[in-house]
mmCIF file of C-alpha atoms in Angstrom:
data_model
loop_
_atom_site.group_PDB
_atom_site.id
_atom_site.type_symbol
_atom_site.label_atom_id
_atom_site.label_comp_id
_atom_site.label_asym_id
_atom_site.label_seq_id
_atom_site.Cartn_x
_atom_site.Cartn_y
_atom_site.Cartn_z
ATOM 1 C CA UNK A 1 0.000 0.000 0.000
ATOM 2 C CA UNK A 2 1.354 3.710 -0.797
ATOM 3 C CA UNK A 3 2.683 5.427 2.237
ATOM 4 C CA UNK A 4 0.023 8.480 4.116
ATOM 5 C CA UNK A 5 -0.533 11.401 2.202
ATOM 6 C CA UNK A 6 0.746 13.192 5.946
ATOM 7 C CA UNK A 7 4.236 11.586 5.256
ATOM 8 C CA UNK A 8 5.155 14.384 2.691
ATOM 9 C CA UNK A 9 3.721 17.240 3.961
ATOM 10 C CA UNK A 10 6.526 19.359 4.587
ATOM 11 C CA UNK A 11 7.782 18.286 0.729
ATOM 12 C CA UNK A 12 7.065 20.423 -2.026
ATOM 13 C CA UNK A 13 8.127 19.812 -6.010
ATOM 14 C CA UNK A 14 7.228 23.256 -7.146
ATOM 15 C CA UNK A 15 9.812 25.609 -8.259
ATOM 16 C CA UNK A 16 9.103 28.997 -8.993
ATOM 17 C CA UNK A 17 10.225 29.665 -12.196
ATOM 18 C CA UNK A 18 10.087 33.321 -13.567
ATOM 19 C CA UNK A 19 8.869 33.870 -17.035
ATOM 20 C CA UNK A 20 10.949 34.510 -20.369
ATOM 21 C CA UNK A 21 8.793 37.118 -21.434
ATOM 22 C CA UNK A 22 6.960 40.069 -19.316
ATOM 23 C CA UNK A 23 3.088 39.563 -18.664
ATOM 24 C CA UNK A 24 2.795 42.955 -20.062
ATOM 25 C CA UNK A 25 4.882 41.981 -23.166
ATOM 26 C CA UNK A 26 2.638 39.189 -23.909
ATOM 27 C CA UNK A 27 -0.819 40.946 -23.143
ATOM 28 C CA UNK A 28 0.737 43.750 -25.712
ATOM 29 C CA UNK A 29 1.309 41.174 -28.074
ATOM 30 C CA UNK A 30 -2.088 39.867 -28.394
ATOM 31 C CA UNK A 31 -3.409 43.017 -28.974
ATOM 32 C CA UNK A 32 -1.383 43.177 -31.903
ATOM 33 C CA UNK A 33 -2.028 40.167 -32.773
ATOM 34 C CA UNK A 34 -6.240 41.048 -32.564
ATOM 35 C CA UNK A 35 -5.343 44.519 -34.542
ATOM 36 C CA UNK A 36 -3.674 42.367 -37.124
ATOM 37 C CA UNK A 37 -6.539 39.847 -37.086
ATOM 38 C CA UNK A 38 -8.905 43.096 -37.564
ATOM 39 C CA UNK A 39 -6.953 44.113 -39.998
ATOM 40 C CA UNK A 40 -7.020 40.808 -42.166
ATOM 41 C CA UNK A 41 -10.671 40.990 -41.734
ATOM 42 C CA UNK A 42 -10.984 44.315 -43.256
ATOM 43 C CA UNK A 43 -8.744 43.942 -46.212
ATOM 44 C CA UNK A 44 -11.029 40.770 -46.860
ATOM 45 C CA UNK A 45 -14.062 42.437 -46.655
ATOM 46 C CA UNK A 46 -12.782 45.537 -49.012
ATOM 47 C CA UNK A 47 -13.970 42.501 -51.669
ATOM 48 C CA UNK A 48 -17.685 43.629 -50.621
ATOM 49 C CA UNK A 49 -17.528 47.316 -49.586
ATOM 50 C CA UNK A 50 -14.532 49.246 -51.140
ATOM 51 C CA UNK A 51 -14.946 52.429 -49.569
ATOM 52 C CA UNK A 52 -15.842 51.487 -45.972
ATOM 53 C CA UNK A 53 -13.441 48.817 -45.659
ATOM 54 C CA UNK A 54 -10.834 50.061 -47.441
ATOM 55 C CA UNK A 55 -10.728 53.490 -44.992
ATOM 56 C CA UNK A 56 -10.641 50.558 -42.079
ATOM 57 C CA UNK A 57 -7.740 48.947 -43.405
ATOM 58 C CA UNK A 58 -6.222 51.872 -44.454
ATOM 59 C CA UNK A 59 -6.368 52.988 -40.478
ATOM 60 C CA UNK A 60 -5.431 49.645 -39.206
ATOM 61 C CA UNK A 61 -2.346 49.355 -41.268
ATOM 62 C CA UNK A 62 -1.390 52.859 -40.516
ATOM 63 C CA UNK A 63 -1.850 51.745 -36.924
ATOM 64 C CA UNK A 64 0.075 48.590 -36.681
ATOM 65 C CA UNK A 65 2.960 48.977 -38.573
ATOM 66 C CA UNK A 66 3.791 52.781 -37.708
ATOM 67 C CA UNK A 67 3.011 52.309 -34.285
ATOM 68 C CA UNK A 68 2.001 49.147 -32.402
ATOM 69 C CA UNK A 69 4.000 46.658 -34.727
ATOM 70 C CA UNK A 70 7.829 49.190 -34.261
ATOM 71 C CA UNK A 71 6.786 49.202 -30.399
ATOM 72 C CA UNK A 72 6.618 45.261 -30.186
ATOM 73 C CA UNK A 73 9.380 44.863 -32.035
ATOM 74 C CA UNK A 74 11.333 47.531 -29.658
ATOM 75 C CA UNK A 75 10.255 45.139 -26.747
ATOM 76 C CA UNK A 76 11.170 41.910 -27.831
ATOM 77 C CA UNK A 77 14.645 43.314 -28.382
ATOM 78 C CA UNK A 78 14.907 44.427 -25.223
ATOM 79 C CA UNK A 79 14.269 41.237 -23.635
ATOM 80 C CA UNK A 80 15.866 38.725 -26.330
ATOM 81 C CA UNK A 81 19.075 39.033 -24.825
ATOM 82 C CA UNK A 82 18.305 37.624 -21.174
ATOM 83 C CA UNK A 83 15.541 34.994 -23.246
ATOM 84 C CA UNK A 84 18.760 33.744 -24.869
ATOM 85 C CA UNK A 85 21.103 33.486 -22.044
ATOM 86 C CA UNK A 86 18.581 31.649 -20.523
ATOM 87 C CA UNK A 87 17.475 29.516 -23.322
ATOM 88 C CA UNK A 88 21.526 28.604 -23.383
ATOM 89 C CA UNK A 89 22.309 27.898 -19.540
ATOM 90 C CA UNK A 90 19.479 25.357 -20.413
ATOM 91 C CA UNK A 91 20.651 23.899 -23.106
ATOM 92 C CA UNK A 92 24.208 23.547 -21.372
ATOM 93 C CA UNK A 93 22.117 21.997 -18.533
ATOM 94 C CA UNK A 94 20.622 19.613 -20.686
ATOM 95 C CA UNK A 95 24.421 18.322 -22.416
ATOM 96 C CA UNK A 96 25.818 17.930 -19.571
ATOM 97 C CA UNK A 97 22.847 15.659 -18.052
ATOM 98 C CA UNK A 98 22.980 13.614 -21.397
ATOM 99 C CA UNK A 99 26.840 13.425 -21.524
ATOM 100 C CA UNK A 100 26.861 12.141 -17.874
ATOM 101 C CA UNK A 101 23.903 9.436 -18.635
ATOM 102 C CA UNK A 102 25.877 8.544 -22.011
ATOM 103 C CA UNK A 103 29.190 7.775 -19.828
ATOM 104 C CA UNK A 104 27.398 5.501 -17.548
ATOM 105 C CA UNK A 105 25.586 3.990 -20.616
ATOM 106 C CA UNK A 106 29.546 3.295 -22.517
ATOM 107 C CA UNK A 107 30.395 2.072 -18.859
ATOM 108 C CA UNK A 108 27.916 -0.538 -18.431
ATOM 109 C CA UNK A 109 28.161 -1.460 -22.337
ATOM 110 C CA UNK A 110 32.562 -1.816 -21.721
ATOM 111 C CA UNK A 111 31.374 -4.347 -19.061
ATOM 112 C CA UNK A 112 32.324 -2.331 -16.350
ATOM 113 C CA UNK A 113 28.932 -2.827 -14.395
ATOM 114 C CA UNK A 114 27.407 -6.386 -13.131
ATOM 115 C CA UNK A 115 28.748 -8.772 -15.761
ATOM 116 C CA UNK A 116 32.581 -8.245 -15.091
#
């Protein structure tokens, strides 16, 4: 039978980890993302109303890529650099893990484990 839940209370596996990206990054991102979406929608519909439409787009590509769409760009350069250093330490992380699991895999395959 598995041991009582009361055994591991004072154990916890969660480990804070703090985001890549700001929250505020990413909530400005989708509403580029939904001003881009708009704007799809309106060049589309220019098909059925030139003039309405076409004033819409107009304005929503005006919008986004003088304003919203230099801004976004602005702050995903500003945090790229500590996204990749992190990215990297992780990646390190990860080949040295596998490098230490493929020596003990070449160790036990050279014989060196149970069978010698």
């Amino acid at each position: 039978s598995p041991p009582p839940q009361s055994a591991f209370g004072g154990v916890t596996t969660k480990v804070a980890i703090k985001p890549t990206f700001s929250k505020c990054f990413t909530w400005f991102g989708l509403f580029v993302g939904m001003l881009s979406l708009v704007d799809f929608i309106a060049d589309v519909l220019r098909f059925l109303n030139w003039k309405t439409f076409g004033t819409i787009a107009m304005a929503m590509n005006a919008l986004l890529g003088v304003v919203f769409l230099p801004i976004w760009l602005l702050c995903l350069a500003s945090q790229l650099p500590e996204a990749t250093m992190r990215y990297e330490r992780e990646e390190r992380r990860a080949a040295i893990l596998l490098n230490e699991r493929r020596d003990d895999e070449v160790a036990a395959l050279k014989g060196e484990g149970e069978f010698s």
